[in-house]
Short mmCIF file of N, CA and C in Angstrom, two decimals:
data_model
loop_
_atom_site.label_atom_id
_atom_site.label_comp_id
_atom_site.label_asym_id
_atom_site.label_seq_id
_atom_site.Cartn_x
_atom_site.Cartn_y
_atom_site.Cartn_z
N MET A 1 -15.77 9.68 1.51
CA MET A 1 -16.58 8.54 1.12
C MET A 1 -15.86 7.26 1.51
N ARG A 2 -16.57 6.32 2.04
CA ARG A 2 -16.00 5.03 2.43
C ARG A 2 -15.97 4.10 1.24
N VAL A 3 -14.98 3.21 1.22
CA VAL A 3 -14.79 2.34 0.07
C VAL A 3 -15.98 1.41 -0.15
N LEU A 4 -16.57 0.87 0.92
CA LEU A 4 -17.70 -0.05 0.72
C LEU A 4 -18.90 0.68 0.13
N ASP A 5 -19.11 1.95 0.49
CA ASP A 5 -20.18 2.75 -0.12
C ASP A 5 -19.90 2.96 -1.61
N ALA A 6 -18.65 3.25 -1.93
CA ALA A 6 -18.27 3.46 -3.34
C ALA A 6 -18.47 2.17 -4.15
N ILE A 7 -18.10 1.05 -3.57
CA ILE A 7 -18.27 -0.24 -4.26
C ILE A 7 -19.74 -0.51 -4.53
N MET A 8 -20.59 -0.33 -3.52
CA MET A 8 -22.03 -0.59 -3.71
C MET A 8 -22.63 0.34 -4.76
N THR A 9 -22.24 1.60 -4.73
CA THR A 9 -22.74 2.57 -5.72
C THR A 9 -22.29 2.17 -7.12
N ALA A 10 -21.02 1.81 -7.26
CA ALA A 10 -20.49 1.42 -8.58
C ALA A 10 -21.14 0.14 -9.07
N GLU A 11 -21.36 -0.82 -8.19
CA GLU A 11 -22.01 -2.07 -8.59
C GLU A 11 -23.43 -1.82 -9.09
N GLU A 12 -24.13 -0.88 -8.48
CA GLU A 12 -25.47 -0.52 -8.97
C GLU A 12 -25.40 0.04 -10.39
N LYS A 13 -24.41 0.89 -10.65
CA LYS A 13 -24.25 1.47 -11.99
C LYS A 13 -23.83 0.42 -13.02
N MET A 14 -23.13 -0.64 -12.58
CA MET A 14 -22.64 -1.68 -13.48
C MET A 14 -23.65 -2.81 -13.64
N HIS A 15 -24.83 -2.66 -13.11
CA HIS A 15 -25.85 -3.73 -13.06
C HIS A 15 -26.05 -4.44 -14.41
N GLY A 16 -26.07 -3.74 -15.51
CA GLY A 16 -26.33 -4.35 -16.81
C GLY A 16 -25.11 -4.97 -17.46
N LYS A 17 -23.95 -4.84 -16.86
CA LYS A 17 -22.71 -5.34 -17.46
C LYS A 17 -22.29 -6.61 -16.72
N LYS A 18 -22.95 -7.72 -17.03
CA LYS A 18 -22.81 -8.96 -16.28
C LYS A 18 -21.47 -9.67 -16.49
N ASP A 19 -20.75 -9.37 -17.57
CA ASP A 19 -19.47 -10.03 -17.82
C ASP A 19 -18.33 -9.40 -17.03
N PHE A 20 -18.61 -8.33 -16.28
CA PHE A 20 -17.57 -7.64 -15.52
C PHE A 20 -17.67 -8.01 -14.05
N PHE A 21 -16.51 -8.07 -13.37
CA PHE A 21 -16.50 -8.30 -11.93
C PHE A 21 -15.60 -7.26 -11.26
N LEU A 22 -15.88 -7.00 -10.00
CA LEU A 22 -15.09 -6.07 -9.21
C LEU A 22 -13.67 -6.60 -9.06
N CYS A 23 -12.68 -5.76 -9.37
CA CYS A 23 -11.29 -6.23 -9.23
C CYS A 23 -10.44 -5.32 -8.34
N SER A 24 -10.74 -4.02 -8.24
CA SER A 24 -9.93 -3.16 -7.38
C SER A 24 -10.58 -1.81 -7.17
N CYS A 25 -10.02 -1.07 -6.20
CA CYS A 25 -10.47 0.28 -5.89
C CYS A 25 -9.22 1.12 -5.66
N PHE A 26 -9.32 2.41 -5.93
CA PHE A 26 -8.16 3.29 -5.84
C PHE A 26 -8.58 4.68 -5.39
N ALA A 27 -7.74 5.32 -4.56
CA ALA A 27 -7.95 6.71 -4.15
C ALA A 27 -6.60 7.38 -3.97
N SER A 28 -6.56 8.67 -4.22
CA SER A 28 -5.36 9.48 -4.01
C SER A 28 -5.70 10.54 -2.96
N LEU A 29 -4.89 10.58 -1.89
CA LEU A 29 -5.15 11.46 -0.76
C LEU A 29 -3.98 12.42 -0.53
N LYS A 30 -4.29 13.58 0.03
CA LYS A 30 -3.25 14.55 0.37
C LYS A 30 -2.79 14.40 1.81
N ASP A 31 -3.55 13.64 2.61
CA ASP A 31 -3.22 13.44 4.01
C ASP A 31 -3.82 12.10 4.43
N PHE A 32 -3.60 11.71 5.67
CA PHE A 32 -4.15 10.46 6.19
C PHE A 32 -5.60 10.67 6.61
N LEU A 33 -6.42 11.09 5.67
CA LEU A 33 -7.83 11.38 5.91
C LEU A 33 -8.69 10.53 4.98
N PRO A 34 -9.98 10.39 5.27
CA PRO A 34 -10.85 9.61 4.38
C PRO A 34 -10.86 10.18 2.96
N ALA A 35 -11.02 9.30 2.00
CA ALA A 35 -11.05 9.70 0.59
C ALA A 35 -12.35 10.41 0.26
N ALA A 36 -12.25 11.47 -0.53
CA ALA A 36 -13.43 12.17 -1.02
C ALA A 36 -13.97 11.45 -2.26
N GLU A 37 -13.08 10.71 -2.94
CA GLU A 37 -13.45 10.08 -4.21
C GLU A 37 -12.72 8.75 -4.36
N TRP A 38 -13.43 7.75 -4.85
CA TRP A 38 -12.85 6.44 -5.13
C TRP A 38 -13.04 6.10 -6.60
N THR A 39 -12.06 5.45 -7.18
CA THR A 39 -12.19 4.85 -8.50
C THR A 39 -12.34 3.35 -8.27
N VAL A 40 -13.47 2.81 -8.71
CA VAL A 40 -13.78 1.39 -8.54
C VAL A 40 -13.64 0.76 -9.92
N ILE A 41 -12.84 -0.30 -10.01
CA ILE A 41 -12.50 -0.88 -11.30
C ILE A 41 -13.10 -2.27 -11.45
N PHE A 42 -13.72 -2.50 -12.61
CA PHE A 42 -14.33 -3.77 -12.95
C PHE A 42 -13.60 -4.36 -14.15
N TYR A 43 -13.43 -5.67 -14.15
CA TYR A 43 -12.65 -6.38 -15.17
C TYR A 43 -13.51 -7.41 -15.90
N ASN A 44 -13.26 -7.57 -17.19
CA ASN A 44 -13.95 -8.55 -18.02
C ASN A 44 -12.90 -9.53 -18.56
N THR A 45 -12.97 -10.80 -18.15
CA THR A 45 -11.98 -11.79 -18.56
C THR A 45 -12.08 -12.13 -20.05
N LYS A 46 -13.29 -12.08 -20.61
CA LYS A 46 -13.47 -12.43 -22.02
C LYS A 46 -12.82 -11.40 -22.93
N SER A 47 -13.10 -10.14 -22.70
CA SER A 47 -12.56 -9.08 -23.57
C SER A 47 -11.24 -8.52 -23.05
N ARG A 48 -10.83 -8.95 -21.83
CA ARG A 48 -9.61 -8.44 -21.19
C ARG A 48 -9.62 -6.91 -21.14
N SER A 49 -10.75 -6.39 -20.68
CA SER A 49 -10.93 -4.94 -20.60
C SER A 49 -11.43 -4.54 -19.22
N VAL A 50 -11.36 -3.24 -18.96
CA VAL A 50 -11.81 -2.70 -17.68
C VAL A 50 -12.79 -1.55 -17.91
N ILE A 51 -13.60 -1.32 -16.89
CA ILE A 51 -14.45 -0.13 -16.81
C ILE A 51 -14.18 0.47 -15.44
N GLU A 52 -13.95 1.78 -15.40
CA GLU A 52 -13.70 2.49 -14.15
C GLU A 52 -14.93 3.31 -13.77
N CYS A 53 -15.32 3.20 -12.52
CA CYS A 53 -16.41 4.01 -11.98
C CYS A 53 -15.81 4.96 -10.95
N THR A 54 -16.00 6.24 -11.14
CA THR A 54 -15.51 7.24 -10.20
C THR A 54 -16.67 7.71 -9.35
N CYS A 55 -16.54 7.49 -8.04
CA CYS A 55 -17.63 7.79 -7.09
C CYS A 55 -17.14 8.83 -6.09
N ASP A 56 -17.95 9.88 -5.91
CA ASP A 56 -17.58 10.91 -4.93
C ASP A 56 -18.67 11.15 -3.89
N GLY A 57 -19.67 10.30 -3.86
CA GLY A 57 -20.75 10.44 -2.90
C GLY A 57 -21.93 11.23 -3.43
N LYS A 58 -21.69 12.06 -4.44
CA LYS A 58 -22.76 12.84 -5.05
C LYS A 58 -23.12 12.29 -6.42
N SER A 59 -22.10 11.84 -7.15
CA SER A 59 -22.34 11.31 -8.48
C SER A 59 -21.37 10.17 -8.76
N THR A 60 -21.69 9.40 -9.79
CA THR A 60 -20.84 8.29 -10.22
C THR A 60 -20.67 8.39 -11.73
N GLU A 61 -19.45 8.48 -12.16
CA GLU A 61 -19.13 8.53 -13.59
C GLU A 61 -18.56 7.18 -14.01
N ILE A 62 -19.03 6.68 -15.16
CA ILE A 62 -18.55 5.40 -15.68
C ILE A 62 -17.75 5.66 -16.95
N SER A 63 -16.54 5.10 -17.00
CA SER A 63 -15.69 5.27 -18.17
C SER A 63 -16.15 4.34 -19.29
N VAL A 64 -15.61 4.56 -20.47
CA VAL A 64 -15.84 3.62 -21.56
C VAL A 64 -14.96 2.41 -21.31
N GLU A 65 -15.31 1.30 -21.89
CA GLU A 65 -14.51 0.08 -21.76
C GLU A 65 -13.16 0.31 -22.43
N SER A 66 -12.08 -0.07 -21.74
CA SER A 66 -10.74 0.10 -22.30
C SER A 66 -9.90 -1.14 -22.03
N PRO A 67 -8.85 -1.36 -22.84
CA PRO A 67 -8.02 -2.56 -22.65
C PRO A 67 -7.36 -2.55 -21.26
N ALA A 68 -7.33 -3.70 -20.62
CA ALA A 68 -6.66 -3.84 -19.32
C ALA A 68 -5.16 -3.93 -19.53
N LEU A 69 -4.41 -3.41 -18.58
CA LEU A 69 -2.95 -3.50 -18.65
C LEU A 69 -2.48 -4.90 -18.29
N GLN A 70 -3.26 -5.58 -17.45
CA GLN A 70 -2.93 -6.95 -17.05
C GLN A 70 -4.20 -7.65 -16.59
N GLU A 71 -4.11 -8.97 -16.45
CA GLU A 71 -5.26 -9.72 -15.93
C GLU A 71 -5.46 -9.36 -14.47
N SER A 72 -6.70 -9.40 -14.02
CA SER A 72 -7.01 -9.07 -12.63
C SER A 72 -7.78 -10.19 -11.97
N GLU A 73 -7.57 -10.31 -10.66
CA GLU A 73 -8.30 -11.28 -9.86
C GLU A 73 -9.56 -10.63 -9.32
N ARG A 74 -10.57 -11.44 -9.06
CA ARG A 74 -11.82 -10.97 -8.48
C ARG A 74 -11.57 -10.48 -7.06
N LEU A 75 -12.15 -9.34 -6.71
CA LEU A 75 -12.10 -8.79 -5.35
C LEU A 75 -13.41 -9.13 -4.66
N ASP A 76 -13.32 -9.87 -3.57
CA ASP A 76 -14.51 -10.28 -2.82
C ASP A 76 -14.73 -9.26 -1.69
N ARG A 77 -15.75 -8.43 -1.82
CA ARG A 77 -15.97 -7.39 -0.81
C ARG A 77 -16.34 -7.95 0.55
N ALA A 78 -16.79 -9.21 0.60
CA ALA A 78 -17.09 -9.84 1.88
C ALA A 78 -15.82 -10.06 2.71
N LEU A 79 -14.65 -10.02 2.06
CA LEU A 79 -13.38 -10.21 2.75
C LEU A 79 -12.77 -8.90 3.24
N ILE A 80 -13.50 -7.80 3.10
CA ILE A 80 -13.00 -6.51 3.58
C ILE A 80 -13.45 -6.34 5.03
N MET A 81 -12.72 -6.98 5.93
CA MET A 81 -13.03 -6.89 7.37
C MET A 81 -12.43 -5.63 7.98
N LYS A 82 -11.29 -5.21 7.43
CA LYS A 82 -10.62 -3.98 7.87
C LYS A 82 -10.77 -3.00 6.72
N ASP A 83 -11.52 -1.92 6.96
CA ASP A 83 -11.87 -1.00 5.88
C ASP A 83 -10.78 0.04 5.62
N ASP A 84 -11.10 0.97 4.74
CA ASP A 84 -10.13 1.99 4.33
C ASP A 84 -9.67 2.83 5.52
N ALA A 85 -10.58 3.19 6.42
CA ALA A 85 -10.20 4.00 7.59
C ALA A 85 -9.18 3.25 8.45
N TYR A 86 -9.39 1.96 8.63
CA TYR A 86 -8.46 1.15 9.42
C TYR A 86 -7.08 1.12 8.75
N ALA A 87 -7.05 0.84 7.44
CA ALA A 87 -5.78 0.73 6.73
C ALA A 87 -5.02 2.06 6.73
N ILE A 88 -5.74 3.16 6.50
CA ILE A 88 -5.11 4.48 6.49
C ILE A 88 -4.54 4.80 7.87
N ASN A 89 -5.29 4.52 8.92
CA ASN A 89 -4.82 4.79 10.28
C ASN A 89 -3.63 3.90 10.64
N LYS A 90 -3.65 2.64 10.20
CA LYS A 90 -2.55 1.71 10.48
C LYS A 90 -1.26 2.23 9.85
N ALA A 91 -1.33 2.72 8.62
CA ALA A 91 -0.15 3.28 7.96
C ALA A 91 0.28 4.57 8.66
N LYS A 92 -0.67 5.40 9.03
CA LYS A 92 -0.37 6.68 9.70
C LYS A 92 0.39 6.45 11.00
N GLU A 93 -0.04 5.46 11.79
CA GLU A 93 0.61 5.17 13.07
C GLU A 93 2.06 4.75 12.89
N ASP A 94 2.37 4.10 11.78
CA ASP A 94 3.71 3.58 11.55
C ASP A 94 4.60 4.54 10.75
N PHE A 95 4.00 5.43 10.00
CA PHE A 95 4.72 6.27 9.03
C PHE A 95 5.59 7.33 9.70
N GLU A 96 6.78 7.52 9.13
CA GLU A 96 7.68 8.59 9.55
C GLU A 96 8.02 9.39 8.30
N GLY A 97 7.95 10.70 8.41
CA GLY A 97 8.25 11.55 7.27
C GLY A 97 7.17 12.59 7.07
N ARG A 98 7.39 13.45 6.09
CA ARG A 98 6.43 14.50 5.75
C ARG A 98 5.70 14.07 4.48
N LEU A 99 4.43 13.79 4.63
CA LEU A 99 3.62 13.24 3.54
C LEU A 99 3.29 14.29 2.48
N VAL A 100 3.44 13.90 1.21
CA VAL A 100 3.01 14.72 0.07
C VAL A 100 1.72 14.14 -0.49
N ASN A 101 1.70 12.82 -0.66
CA ASN A 101 0.55 12.16 -1.28
C ASN A 101 0.47 10.73 -0.76
N LEU A 102 -0.76 10.24 -0.60
CA LEU A 102 -0.98 8.86 -0.18
C LEU A 102 -1.86 8.19 -1.22
N LEU A 103 -1.34 7.17 -1.87
CA LEU A 103 -2.09 6.41 -2.86
C LEU A 103 -2.60 5.15 -2.17
N VAL A 104 -3.90 4.93 -2.23
CA VAL A 104 -4.54 3.81 -1.53
C VAL A 104 -5.22 2.92 -2.56
N SER A 105 -4.91 1.63 -2.53
CA SER A 105 -5.61 0.71 -3.42
C SER A 105 -6.01 -0.54 -2.66
N LEU A 106 -7.09 -1.13 -3.11
CA LEU A 106 -7.62 -2.38 -2.55
C LEU A 106 -7.72 -3.35 -3.70
N HIS A 107 -7.12 -4.52 -3.53
CA HIS A 107 -7.09 -5.50 -4.61
C HIS A 107 -6.84 -6.88 -4.04
N THR A 108 -6.85 -7.87 -4.91
CA THR A 108 -6.52 -9.24 -4.52
C THR A 108 -5.10 -9.51 -4.98
N LYS A 109 -4.29 -9.99 -4.05
CA LYS A 109 -2.88 -10.22 -4.34
C LYS A 109 -2.51 -11.58 -3.74
N GLY A 110 -2.16 -12.52 -4.60
CA GLY A 110 -1.80 -13.85 -4.11
C GLY A 110 -2.91 -14.54 -3.35
N GLY A 111 -4.15 -14.31 -3.78
CA GLY A 111 -5.29 -14.92 -3.14
C GLY A 111 -5.77 -14.22 -1.87
N ARG A 112 -5.13 -13.12 -1.49
CA ARG A 112 -5.51 -12.36 -0.30
C ARG A 112 -6.09 -11.02 -0.71
N THR A 113 -7.03 -10.52 0.09
CA THR A 113 -7.56 -9.17 -0.11
C THR A 113 -6.62 -8.22 0.63
N VAL A 114 -6.01 -7.30 -0.13
CA VAL A 114 -4.92 -6.49 0.41
C VAL A 114 -5.13 -5.01 0.12
N TRP A 115 -4.87 -4.20 1.14
CA TRP A 115 -4.74 -2.76 0.98
C TRP A 115 -3.28 -2.48 0.67
N THR A 116 -3.01 -1.71 -0.37
CA THR A 116 -1.65 -1.23 -0.64
C THR A 116 -1.69 0.28 -0.53
N LEU A 117 -0.87 0.81 0.37
CA LEU A 117 -0.79 2.25 0.58
C LEU A 117 0.63 2.69 0.26
N SER A 118 0.75 3.68 -0.61
CA SER A 118 2.05 4.22 -1.00
C SER A 118 2.12 5.65 -0.53
N ALA A 119 2.98 5.89 0.48
CA ALA A 119 3.12 7.21 1.08
C ALA A 119 4.35 7.90 0.49
N VAL A 120 4.11 8.96 -0.29
CA VAL A 120 5.18 9.71 -0.94
C VAL A 120 5.54 10.89 -0.03
N THR A 121 6.84 11.10 0.20
CA THR A 121 7.30 12.14 1.12
C THR A 121 7.91 13.33 0.40
N HIS A 122 8.07 14.43 1.16
CA HIS A 122 8.76 15.62 0.67
C HIS A 122 10.22 15.30 0.34
N GLU A 123 10.75 14.30 1.01
CA GLU A 123 12.16 13.92 0.81
C GLU A 123 12.35 13.02 -0.40
N LEU A 124 11.31 12.89 -1.21
CA LEU A 124 11.31 12.09 -2.44
C LEU A 124 11.60 10.61 -2.18
N SER A 125 10.91 10.07 -1.20
CA SER A 125 10.94 8.63 -0.97
C SER A 125 9.49 8.15 -0.91
N VAL A 126 9.32 6.86 -1.01
CA VAL A 126 7.99 6.27 -0.91
C VAL A 126 8.06 5.08 0.04
N THR A 127 7.10 5.02 0.94
CA THR A 127 6.96 3.87 1.81
C THR A 127 5.68 3.15 1.40
N ILE A 128 5.84 1.88 1.07
CA ILE A 128 4.71 1.08 0.60
C ILE A 128 4.33 0.08 1.70
N TYR A 129 3.04 0.09 2.02
CA TYR A 129 2.48 -0.84 2.99
C TYR A 129 1.51 -1.76 2.28
N ASP A 130 1.62 -3.05 2.52
CA ASP A 130 0.59 -4.02 2.15
C ASP A 130 -0.05 -4.44 3.46
N ILE A 131 -1.37 -4.23 3.58
CA ILE A 131 -2.09 -4.54 4.80
C ILE A 131 -3.21 -5.52 4.47
N ASP A 132 -3.25 -6.63 5.19
CA ASP A 132 -4.27 -7.65 4.98
C ASP A 132 -5.63 -7.07 5.35
N ALA A 133 -6.58 -7.11 4.41
CA ALA A 133 -7.91 -6.53 4.64
C ALA A 133 -8.77 -7.40 5.54
N VAL A 134 -8.35 -8.62 5.81
CA VAL A 134 -9.10 -9.49 6.71
C VAL A 134 -8.61 -9.33 8.15
N THR A 135 -7.28 -9.41 8.34
CA THR A 135 -6.71 -9.39 9.69
C THR A 135 -6.21 -8.02 10.14
N GLY A 136 -5.88 -7.15 9.19
CA GLY A 136 -5.31 -5.86 9.52
C GLY A 136 -3.80 -5.89 9.71
N GLU A 137 -3.20 -7.05 9.52
CA GLU A 137 -1.76 -7.22 9.69
C GLU A 137 -0.98 -6.52 8.56
N ILE A 138 0.12 -5.87 8.92
CA ILE A 138 1.02 -5.31 7.90
C ILE A 138 1.82 -6.48 7.33
N LEU A 139 1.59 -6.77 6.05
CA LEU A 139 2.26 -7.89 5.40
C LEU A 139 3.62 -7.48 4.84
N ARG A 140 3.73 -6.19 4.47
CA ARG A 140 4.97 -5.70 3.89
C ARG A 140 5.08 -4.22 4.16
N LYS A 141 6.29 -3.78 4.47
CA LYS A 141 6.60 -2.36 4.56
C LYS A 141 7.95 -2.19 3.88
N GLU A 142 7.97 -1.32 2.89
CA GLU A 142 9.19 -1.14 2.10
C GLU A 142 9.35 0.34 1.78
N THR A 143 10.52 0.87 2.05
CA THR A 143 10.80 2.28 1.74
C THR A 143 11.92 2.35 0.72
N SER A 144 11.73 3.21 -0.28
CA SER A 144 12.78 3.39 -1.28
C SER A 144 12.75 4.83 -1.77
N GLY A 145 13.89 5.27 -2.29
CA GLY A 145 13.99 6.62 -2.85
C GLY A 145 13.40 6.68 -4.23
N LEU A 146 12.86 7.85 -4.57
CA LEU A 146 12.30 8.04 -5.90
C LEU A 146 13.32 8.61 -6.87
N VAL A 147 14.43 9.12 -6.34
CA VAL A 147 15.45 9.74 -7.17
C VAL A 147 16.79 9.06 -6.89
N ARG A 148 17.50 8.76 -7.95
CA ARG A 148 18.86 8.20 -7.79
C ARG A 148 19.87 9.32 -7.95
N ARG A 149 20.86 9.28 -7.12
CA ARG A 149 21.91 10.31 -7.21
C ARG A 149 23.08 9.74 -7.98
N ALA A 150 23.66 10.58 -8.80
CA ALA A 150 24.77 10.14 -9.66
C ALA A 150 26.06 10.01 -8.89
#
């Protein structure tokens, strides 16, 4: 399922909840392949709460309203010029290592629409990519170990 399809489906389900706005999307992948399921998150500034919509192309499940862990910025879907397939492929082309899991999120960071991809390896390291959703530019690439040795 493509992220823009998931967003549109989730927005239709959220139609009656006018105090909420789109703030982020998330998917967990086993390989550099399109996501089968997206979690689309909506934020309410008044109640400081979130609602999560899980979309898999066949159905959409809406969570109950729950407290937000932090304040969120509005995500403008019109600024998604480079979609999930582009961001996943961009990370794949640059990535070195044996992938275990790829965590993909779309959010607003510092006023920019950004894809953040966290590639976890068999060697217990993670490479994090921040990719501008407008230009496709890699804004940040950082690799670190998940385990500290004594």
